[in-house]
JSON list of C-alpha atoms in Angstrom, two decimals:
[
{"chain": "Y", "resi": 1329, "resn": "MET", "atom": "CA", "xyz": [59.03, -36.60, -100.31]},
{"chain": "Y", "resi": 1330, "resn": "ALA", "atom": "CA", "xyz": [55.68, -38.14, -97.91]},
{"chain": "Y", "resi": 1331, "resn": "SER", "atom": "CA", "xyz": [54.41, -34.65, -96.14]},
{"chain": "Y", "resi": 1332, "resn": "PHE", "atom": "CA", "xyz": [51.37, -34.49, -93.84]},
{"chain": "Y", "resi": 1333, "resn": "CYS", "atom": "CA", "xyz": [48.61, -31.30, -94.77]},
{"chain": "Y", "resi": 1334, "resn": "GLU", "atom": "CA", "xyz": [48.53, -28.81, -91.89]},
{"chain": "Y", "resi": 1335, "resn": "LEU", "atom": "CA", "xyz": [44.88, -27.96, -91.64]},
{"chain": "Y", "resi": 1336, "resn": "CYS", "atom": "CA", "xyz": [43.69, -31.65, -91.82]},
{"chain": "Y", "resi": 1337, "resn": "GLY", "atom": "CA", "xyz": [47.29, -33.65, -91.29]},
{"chain": "Y", "resi": 1338, "resn": "LYS", "atom": "CA", "xyz": [46.22, -36.19, -93.95]},
{"chain": "Y", "resi": 1339, "resn": "HIS", "atom": "CA", "xyz": [49.06, -37.86, -95.36]},
{"chain": "Y", "resi": 1340, "resn": "THR", "atom": "CA", "xyz": [49.79, -37.15, -98.78]},
{"chain": "Y", "resi": 1341, "resn": "ASP", "atom": "CA", "xyz": [52.15, -36.95, -101.33]},
{"chain": "Y", "resi": 1342, "resn": "VAL", "atom": "CA", "xyz": [51.69, -33.60, -103.62]},
{"chain": "Y", "resi": 1343, "resn": "SER", "atom": "CA", "xyz": [51.57, -30.35, -101.33]},
{"chain": "Y", "resi": 1344, "resn": "LYS", "atom": "CA", "xyz": [50.87, -27.46, -102.05]},
{"chain": "Y", "resi": 1345, "resn": "LYS", "atom": "CA", "xyz": [52.05, -23.86, -99.97]},
{"chain": "Y", "resi": 1346, "resn": "VAL", "atom": "CA", "xyz": [49.09, -21.07, -99.55]},
{"chain": "Y", "resi": 1347, "resn": "ILE", "atom": "CA", "xyz": [48.39, -18.29, -97.66]},
{"chain": "Y", "resi": 1348, "resn": "ILE", "atom": "CA", "xyz": [45.54, -18.42, -95.20]},
{"chain": "Y", "resi": 1349, "resn": "GLU", "atom": "CA", "xyz": [44.53, -15.52, -92.78]},
{"chain": "Y", "resi": 1350, "resn": "LYS", "atom": "CA", "xyz": [48.51, -13.76, -93.60]},
{"chain": "Y", "resi": 1351, "resn": "SER", "atom": "CA", "xyz": [50.03, -17.36, -92.53]},
{"chain": "Y", "resi": 1352, "resn": "ILE", "atom": "CA", "xyz": [51.36, -19.68, -94.19]},
{"chain": "Y", "resi": 1353, "resn": "PHE", "atom": "CA", "xyz": [50.67, -23.85, -94.50]},
{"chain": "Y", "resi": 1354, "resn": "ASN", "atom": "CA", "xyz": [51.70, -26.85, -96.63]},
{"chain": "Y", "resi": 1355, "resn": "VAL", "atom": "CA", "xyz": [48.16, -28.18, -97.20]},
{"chain": "Y", "resi": 1356, "resn": "CYS", "atom": "CA", "xyz": [47.10, -31.10, -99.80]},
{"chain": "Y", "resi": 1357, "resn": "LEU", "atom": "CA", "xyz": [45.98, -30.14, -103.12]},
{"chain": "Y", "resi": 1358, "resn": "SER", "atom": "CA", "xyz": [41.88, -30.99, -101.21]},
{"chain": "Y", "resi": 1359, "resn": "CYS", "atom": "CA", "xyz": [42.22, -28.41, -98.26]},
{"chain": "Y", "resi": 1360, "resn": "SER", "atom": "CA", "xyz": [44.52, -26.04, -100.85]},
{"chain": "Y", "resi": 1361, "resn": "ARG", "atom": "CA", "xyz": [40.88, -23.86, -101.95]},
{"chain": "Y", "resi": 1362, "resn": "ARG", "atom": "CA", "xyz": [40.72, -22.96, -98.22]},
{"chain": "Y", "resi": 1363, "resn": "GLY", "atom": "CA", "xyz": [43.50, -20.15, -99.11]},
{"chain": "Y", "resi": 1364, "resn": "LYS", "atom": "CA", "xyz": [45.30, -18.77, -102.16]},
{"chain": "Y", "resi": 1365, "resn": "PRO", "atom": "CA", "xyz": [48.72, -19.47, -103.76]},
{"chain": "Y", "resi": 1366, "resn": "VAL", "atom": "CA", "xyz": [51.76, -18.52, -102.42]},
{"chain": "Y", "resi": 1367, "resn": "GLU", "atom": "CA", "xyz": [53.48, -18.00, -106.31]},
{"chain": "Y", "resi": 1368, "resn": "THR", "atom": "CA", "xyz": [56.73, -15.75, -106.49]},
{"chain": "Y", "resi": 1369, "resn": "PRO", "atom": "CA", "xyz": [58.86, -14.82, -109.16]},
{"chain": "Y", "resi": 1370, "resn": "ASN", "atom": "CA", "xyz": [61.57, -17.65, -108.38]},
{"chain": "Y", "resi": 1371, "resn": "SER", "atom": "CA", "xyz": [58.86, -20.77, -108.35]},
{"chain": "Y", "resi": 1372, "resn": "LEU", "atom": "CA", "xyz": [57.17, -19.36, -111.96]},
{"chain": "Y", "resi": 1373, "resn": "ARG", "atom": "CA", "xyz": [59.76, -18.56, -113.46]},
{"chain": "Y", "resi": 1374, "resn": "ASN", "atom": "CA", "xyz": [60.50, -22.52, -112.40]},
{"chain": "Y", "resi": 1375, "resn": "MET", "atom": "CA", "xyz": [57.66, -23.99, -113.17]},
{"chain": "Y", "resi": 1376, "resn": "ALA", "atom": "CA", "xyz": [57.77, -22.18, -117.17]},
{"chain": "Y", "resi": 1377, "resn": "SER", "atom": "CA", "xyz": [61.36, -23.40, -117.50]},
{"chain": "Y", "resi": 1378, "resn": "SER", "atom": "CA", "xyz": [60.47, -26.99, -116.87]},
{"chain": "Y", "resi": 1379, "resn": "LYS", "atom": "CA", "xyz": [56.95, -27.48, -118.72]},
{"chain": "Y", "resi": 1380, "resn": "GLY", "atom": "CA", "xyz": [56.09, -30.69, -118.97]},
{"chain": "Y", "resi": 1381, "resn": "THR", "atom": "CA", "xyz": [57.30, -32.05, -116.10]},
{"chain": "Y", "resi": 1382, "resn": "SER", "atom": "CA", "xyz": [55.29, -33.37, -113.72]},
{"chain": "Y", "resi": 1383, "resn": "ILE", "atom": "CA", "xyz": [53.17, -30.89, -110.94]},
{"chain": "Y", "resi": 1384, "resn": "ALA", "atom": "CA", "xyz": [55.20, -33.11, -108.03]},
{"chain": "Y", "resi": 1385, "resn": "GLY", "atom": "CA", "xyz": [59.09, -32.59, -109.55]},
{"chain": "Y", "resi": 1386, "resn": "ASN", "atom": "CA", "xyz": [58.12, -28.71, -109.70]},
{"chain": "Y", "resi": 1387, "resn": "MET", "atom": "CA", "xyz": [56.65, -29.43, -105.91]},
{"chain": "Y", "resi": 1388, "resn": "ALA", "atom": "CA", "xyz": [59.98, -31.42, -104.85]},
{"chain": "Y", "resi": 1389, "resn": "THR", "atom": "CA", "xyz": [62.46, -29.15, -107.04]},
{"chain": "Y", "resi": 1390, "resn": "THR", "atom": "CA", "xyz": [60.83, -25.69, -106.29]},
{"chain": "Y", "resi": 1391, "resn": "ARG", "atom": "CA", "xyz": [62.17, -23.83, -103.39]},
{"chain": "Y", "resi": 1392, "resn": "PRO", "atom": "CA", "xyz": [60.33, -20.75, -103.77]},
{"chain": "Y", "resi": 1393, "resn": "THR", "atom": "CA", "xyz": [61.66, -17.25, -101.84]},
{"chain": "Y", "resi": 1394, "resn": "TYR", "atom": "CA", "xyz": [59.61, -15.34, -99.54]},
{"chain": "Y", "resi": 1395, "resn": "ALA", "atom": "CA", "xyz": [59.64, -11.59, -99.36]},
{"chain": "Y", "resi": 1396, "resn": "PRO", "atom": "CA", "xyz": [59.25, -10.37, -95.74]},
{"chain": "Y", "resi": 1397, "resn": "TYR", "atom": "CA", "xyz": [56.38, -9.92, -94.67]},
{"chain": "Y", "resi": 1398, "resn": "ASN", "atom": "CA", "xyz": [55.50, -6.35, -93.98]},
{"chain": "Y", "resi": 1399, "resn": "THR", "atom": "CA", "xyz": [53.72, -4.89, -90.81]},
{"chain": "Y", "resi": 1400, "resn": "THR", "atom": "CA", "xyz": [52.26, -2.18, -92.66]},
{"chain": "Y", "resi": 1401, "resn": "GLY", "atom": "CA", "xyz": [50.17, -3.93, -95.39]},
{"chain": "Y", "resi": 1402, "resn": "THR", "atom": "CA", "xyz": [51.17, -2.82, -98.39]},
{"chain": "Y", "resi": 1403, "resn": "SER", "atom": "CA", "xyz": [54.58, -4.03, -99.95]},
{"chain": "Y", "resi": 1404, "resn": "GLN", "atom": "CA", "xyz": [57.39, -1.82, -101.59]},
{"chain": "Y", "resi": 1405, "resn": "ASN", "atom": "CA", "xyz": [56.05, -1.89, -105.70]},
{"chain": "Y", "resi": 1406, "resn": "SER", "atom": "CA", "xyz": [52.59, -3.34, -105.53]},
{"chain": "Y", "resi": 1407, "resn": "ARG", "atom": "CA", "xyz": [49.71, -4.20, -103.36]},
{"chain": "Y", "resi": 1408, "resn": "ASN", "atom": "CA", "xyz": [50.31, -6.37, -101.09]},
{"chain": "Y", "resi": 1409, "resn": "ILE", "atom": "CA", "xyz": [49.07, -9.91, -101.18]},
{"chain": "Y", "resi": 1410, "resn": "TYR", "atom": "CA", "xyz": [48.03, -10.66, -98.03]},
{"chain": "Y", "resi": 1411, "resn": "THR", "atom": "CA", "xyz": [45.70, -7.74, -97.38]},
{"chain": "Y", "resi": 1412, "resn": "ARG", "atom": "CA", "xyz": [42.50, -7.09, -97.33]},
{"chain": "Y", "resi": 1413, "resn": "LYS", "atom": "CA", "xyz": [40.69, -5.05, -99.62]},
{"chain": "Y", "resi": 1414, "resn": "ILE", "atom": "CA", "xyz": [37.61, -2.98, -96.55]},
{"chain": "Y", "resi": 1415, "resn": "ILE", "atom": "CA", "xyz": [34.33, -3.20, -97.30]},
{"chain": "Y", "resi": 1416, "resn": "SER", "atom": "CA", "xyz": [32.72, 0.08, -95.62]},
{"chain": "Y", "resi": 1417, "resn": "THR", "atom": "CA", "xyz": [28.38, -1.24, -95.37]},
{"chain": "Y", "resi": 1418, "resn": "PRO", "atom": "CA", "xyz": [26.79, 2.06, -95.20]},
{"chain": "Y", "resi": 1419, "resn": "PRO", "atom": "CA", "xyz": [25.02, 3.21, -92.10]},
{"chain": "Y", "resi": 1420, "resn": "ARG", "atom": "CA", "xyz": [22.69, 1.95, -89.96]},
{"chain": "Y", "resi": 1421, "resn": "ILE", "atom": "CA", "xyz": [19.56, 4.20, -91.17]},
{"chain": "Y", "resi": 1422, "resn": "LYS", "atom": "CA", "xyz": [17.91, 4.39, -87.45]},
{"chain": "Y", "resi": 1423, "resn": "PRO", "atom": "CA", "xyz": [14.01, 4.91, -87.49]},
{"chain": "Y", "resi": 1424, "resn": "PRO", "atom": "CA", "xyz": [12.92, 8.23, -85.86]},
{"chain": "Y", "resi": 1425, "resn": "PRO", "atom": "CA", "xyz": [12.67, 7.94, -82.11]},
{"chain": "Y", "resi": 1426, "resn": "LEU", "atom": "CA", "xyz": [8.47, 7.90, -80.59]},
{"chain": "Y", "resi": 1427, "resn": "LYS", "atom": "CA", "xyz": [7.35, 11.16, -79.66]},
{"chain": "Y", "resi": 1428, "resn": "LYS", "atom": "CA", "xyz": [6.50, 10.66, -76.21]},
{"chain": "Y", "resi": 1429, "resn": "ILE", "atom": "CA", "xyz": [3.93, 13.11, -75.21]},
{"chain": "Y", "resi": 1430, "resn": "ASN", "atom": "CA", "xyz": [5.35, 15.77, -72.73]},
{"chain": "Y", "resi": 1431, "resn": "MET", "atom": "CA", "xyz": [3.35, 16.63, -70.49]},
{"chain": "Y", "resi": 1432, "resn": "MET", "atom": "CA", "xyz": [4.09, 19.44, -67.88]},
{"chain": "Y", "resi": 1433, "resn": "ASP", "atom": "CA", "xyz": [4.73, 19.47, -63.50]},
{"chain": "Y", "resi": 1434, "resn": "GLU", "atom": "CA", "xyz": [1.74, 20.61, -63.02]},
{"chain": "Y", "resi": 1435, "resn": "MET", "atom": "CA", "xyz": [-0.65, 18.48, -65.00]},
{"chain": "Y", "resi": 1436, "resn": "ILE", "atom": "CA", "xyz": [-2.39, 15.53, -62.92]},
{"chain": "Y", "resi": 1437, "resn": "LEU", "atom": "CA", "xyz": [-5.12, 12.83, -64.48]},
{"chain": "Y", "resi": 1438, "resn": "ASP", "atom": "CA", "xyz": [-8.75, 13.59, -63.21]},
{"chain": "Y", "resi": 1439, "resn": "HIS", "atom": "CA", "xyz": [-9.45, 11.39, -60.04]},
{"chain": "Y", "resi": 1440, "resn": "GLU", "atom": "CA", "xyz": [-12.97, 11.27, -62.23]},
{"chain": "Y", "resi": 1441, "resn": "PHE", "atom": "CA", "xyz": [-10.65, 9.39, -65.30]},
{"chain": "Y", "resi": 1442, "resn": "PRO", "atom": "CA", "xyz": [-12.95, 6.07, -65.38]},
{"chain": "Y", "resi": 1443, "resn": "SER", "atom": "CA", "xyz": [-16.46, 8.24, -65.45]},
{"chain": "Y", "resi": 1444, "resn": "LEU", "atom": "CA", "xyz": [-15.43, 10.46, -67.73]},
{"chain": "Y", "resi": 1445, "resn": "ILE", "atom": "CA", "xyz": [-13.98, 7.98, -70.62]},
{"chain": "Y", "resi": 1446, "resn": "ARG", "atom": "CA", "xyz": [-17.77, 5.49, -69.41]},
{"chain": "Y", "resi": 1447, "resn": "ASN", "atom": "CA", "xyz": [-19.42, 8.41, -70.50]},
{"chain": "Y", "resi": 1448, "resn": "ALA", "atom": "CA", "xyz": [-17.87, 10.03, -73.13]},
{"chain": "Y", "resi": 1449, "resn": "ARG", "atom": "CA", "xyz": [-18.24, 7.03, -74.93]},
{"chain": "Y", "resi": 1450, "resn": "SER", "atom": "CA", "xyz": [-22.11, 6.13, -74.07]},
{"chain": "Y", "resi": 1451, "resn": "LYS", "atom": "CA", "xyz": [-22.64, 9.59, -75.35]},
{"chain": "Y", "resi": 1452, "resn": "LYS", "atom": "CA", "xyz": [-20.57, 8.25, -79.24]},
{"chain": "Y", "resi": 1453, "resn": "GLY", "atom": "CA", "xyz": [-22.66, 5.02, -79.16]},
{"chain": "Y", "resi": 1454, "resn": "LEU", "atom": "CA", "xyz": [-19.48, 2.73, -78.93]},
{"chain": "Y", "resi": 1455, "resn": "THR", "atom": "CA", "xyz": [-18.19, -0.01, -77.69]},
{"chain": "Y", "resi": 1456, "resn": "HIS", "atom": "CA", "xyz": [-15.65, -1.61, -76.01]},
{"chain": "Y", "resi": 1457, "resn": "ASP", "atom": "CA", "xyz": [-15.01, -3.25, -78.92]},
{"chain": "Y", "resi": 1458, "resn": "GLN", "atom": "CA", "xyz": [-15.54, -0.31, -81.63]},
{"chain": "Y", "resi": 1459, "resn": "LEU", "atom": "CA", "xyz": [-13.34, 1.57, -79.13]},
{"chain": "Y", "resi": 1460, "resn": "GLY", "atom": "CA", "xyz": [-10.46, -0.65, -78.86]},
{"chain": "Y", "resi": 1461, "resn": "GLN", "atom": "CA", "xyz": [-10.75, -0.90, -82.75]},
{"chain": "Y", "resi": 1462, "resn": "LYS", "atom": "CA", "xyz": [-10.70, 2.42, -83.33]},
{"chain": "Y", "resi": 1463, "resn": "ILE", "atom": "CA", "xyz": [-7.23, 4.21, -80.63]},
{"chain": "Y", "resi": 1464, "resn": "ASN", "atom": "CA", "xyz": [-5.84, 0.74, -82.75]},
{"chain": "Y", "resi": 1465, "resn": "GLU", "atom": "CA", "xyz": [-5.88, -0.78, -78.74]},
{"chain": "Y", "resi": 1466, "resn": "LYS", "atom": "CA", "xyz": [-7.13, -3.79, -77.11]},
{"chain": "Y", "resi": 1467, "resn": "VAL", "atom": "CA", "xyz": [-10.46, -4.14, -75.58]},
{"chain": "Y", "resi": 1468, "resn": "THR", "atom": "CA", "xyz": [-9.27, -5.70, -71.51]},
{"chain": "Y", "resi": 1469, "resn": "LEU", "atom": "CA", "xyz": [-6.86, -2.15, -71.96]},
{"chain": "Y", "resi": 1470, "resn": "ILE", "atom": "CA", "xyz": [-9.77, -0.32, -72.35]},
{"chain": "Y", "resi": 1471, "resn": "ARG", "atom": "CA", "xyz": [-12.55, -1.96, -69.94]},
{"chain": "Y", "resi": 1472, "resn": "LYS", "atom": "CA", "xyz": [-9.86, -2.15, -67.92]},
{"chain": "Y", "resi": 1473, "resn": "VAL", "atom": "CA", "xyz": [-9.07, 2.00, -67.69]},
{"chain": "Y", "resi": 1474, "resn": "GLU", "atom": "CA", "xyz": [-13.23, 2.38, -67.56]},
{"chain": "Y", "resi": 1475, "resn": "THR", "atom": "CA", "xyz": [-13.51, 0.56, -64.27]},
{"chain": "Y", "resi": 1476, "resn": "GLY", "atom": "CA", "xyz": [-10.27, 2.65, -63.05]},
{"chain": "Y", "resi": 1477, "resn": "SER", "atom": "CA", "xyz": [-8.48, -0.47, -62.00]},
{"chain": "Y", "resi": 1478, "resn": "ILE", "atom": "CA", "xyz": [-5.15, 0.78, -64.16]},
{"chain": "Y", "resi": 1479, "resn": "ARG", "atom": "CA", "xyz": [-4.68, 4.23, -64.60]},
{"chain": "Y", "resi": 1480, "resn": "PRO", "atom": "CA", "xyz": [-3.77, 4.99, -68.58]},
{"chain": "Y", "resi": 1481, "resn": "ASP", "atom": "CA", "xyz": [-0.46, 5.98, -70.02]},
{"chain": "Y", "resi": 1482, "resn": "GLU", "atom": "CA", "xyz": [0.22, 9.09, -71.28]},
{"chain": "Y", "resi": 1483, "resn": "ILE", "atom": "CA", "xyz": [0.17, 8.13, -74.93]},
{"chain": "Y", "resi": 1484, "resn": "LEU", "atom": "CA", "xyz": [-3.34, 6.12, -74.41]},
{"chain": "Y", "resi": 1485, "resn": "ALA", "atom": "CA", "xyz": [-4.47, 8.80, -71.94]},
{"chain": "Y", "resi": 1486, "resn": "LYS", "atom": "CA", "xyz": [-3.78, 10.99, -75.46]},
{"chain": "Y", "resi": 1487, "resn": "LYS", "atom": "CA", "xyz": [-5.24, 8.86, -78.02]},
{"chain": "Y", "resi": 1488, "resn": "LEU", "atom": "CA", "xyz": [-8.47, 8.88, -75.35]},
{"chain": "Y", "resi": 1489, "resn": "GLU", "atom": "CA", "xyz": [-8.78, 12.77, -74.97]},
{"chain": "Y", "resi": 1490, "resn": "ARG", "atom": "CA", "xyz": [-8.08, 13.22, -78.67]},
{"chain": "Y", "resi": 1491, "resn": "PHE", "atom": "CA", "xyz": [-11.57, 10.73, -79.85]},
{"chain": "Y", "resi": 1492, "resn": "LEU", "atom": "CA", "xyz": [-13.35, 11.48, -77.69]},
{"chain": "Y", "resi": 1493, "resn": "GLY", "atom": "CA", "xyz": [-12.75, 15.40, -77.07]},
{"chain": "Y", "resi": 1494, "resn": "ILE", "atom": "CA", "xyz": [-12.42, 14.78, -73.65]},
{"chain": "Y", "resi": 1495, "resn": "LYS", "atom": "CA", "xyz": [-9.98, 16.24, -70.90]},
{"chain": "Y", "resi": 1496, "resn": "LEU", "atom": "CA", "xyz": [-7.98, 13.06, -68.52]},
{"chain": "Y", "resi": 1497, "resn": "TYR", "atom": "CA", "xyz": [-5.16, 15.75, -68.10]},
{"chain": "Y", "resi": 1498, "resn": "VAL", "atom": "CA", "xyz": [-6.26, 18.13, -65.61]},
{"chain": "Y", "resi": 1499, "resn": "ASN", "atom": "CA", "xyz": [-3.95, 21.78, -63.88]},
{"chain": "Y", "resi": 1500, "resn": "ALA", "atom": "CA", "xyz": [-3.09, 20.92, -60.89]},
{"chain": "Y", "resi": 1501, "resn": "ASN", "atom": "CA", "xyz": [-3.36, 24.44, -59.24]},
{"chain": "Y", "resi": 1502, "resn": "GLU", "atom": "CA", "xyz": [-6.64, 24.46, -60.78]},
{"chain": "Y", "resi": 1503, "resn": "GLN", "atom": "CA", "xyz": [-8.09, 21.80, -58.78]},
{"chain": "Y", "resi": 1504, "resn": "ASN", "atom": "CA", "xyz": [-6.04, 22.78, -55.78]},
{"chain": "Y", "resi": 1505, "resn": "LEU", "atom": "CA", "xyz": [-8.24, 25.72, -56.64]},
{"chain": "Y", "resi": 1506, "resn": "GLU", "atom": "CA", "xyz": [-11.60, 24.55, -56.37]},
{"chain": "Y", "resi": 1507, "resn": "GLU", "atom": "CA", "xyz": [-10.73, 22.25, -53.56]},
{"chain": "Y", "resi": 1508, "resn": "ASP", "atom": "CA", "xyz": [-10.03, 25.46, -51.75]},
{"chain": "Y", "resi": 1509, "resn": "ASN", "atom": "CA", "xyz": [-13.19, 27.00, -52.44]},
{"chain": "Y", "resi": 1510, "resn": "SER", "atom": "CA", "xyz": [-15.62, 24.31, -51.75]}
]
């Protein structure tokens, strides 16, 4: 009996019943590898009793019976063939968060930071290139900070303070006192 494959639509004389994503399809032999073959006790008994007959003869005469689908995912006596084994993946290991340098509200960037950086770099006898390599920053960034065209962020300021041995952040209360005394 000629039929059509329910997956590819090809005309076929031999069809197989397979399970694909919890649905049963009549498919051609080439599409049958995409799913699991449906085997029921009746179809296995019929195949065993009719050894020596062709596959097409078995397929035409055999009408397998199906157990009702259980929504819980397990059969009464054995594991349901419809369920998939869920493989738990190990949790992803997150990298530790970057350390932010928390500045207190009273600490502000010294207004003389360009000259402080320039003088400290000169005292150490370093060029912009050498300083950039030592603290792992771009040379253009160091030049812009040193000319005062940009302000260093907290991380860059701390790097410069540690390497050059200077203080770029001063206490706002102390600076106000010095300005008042002047």
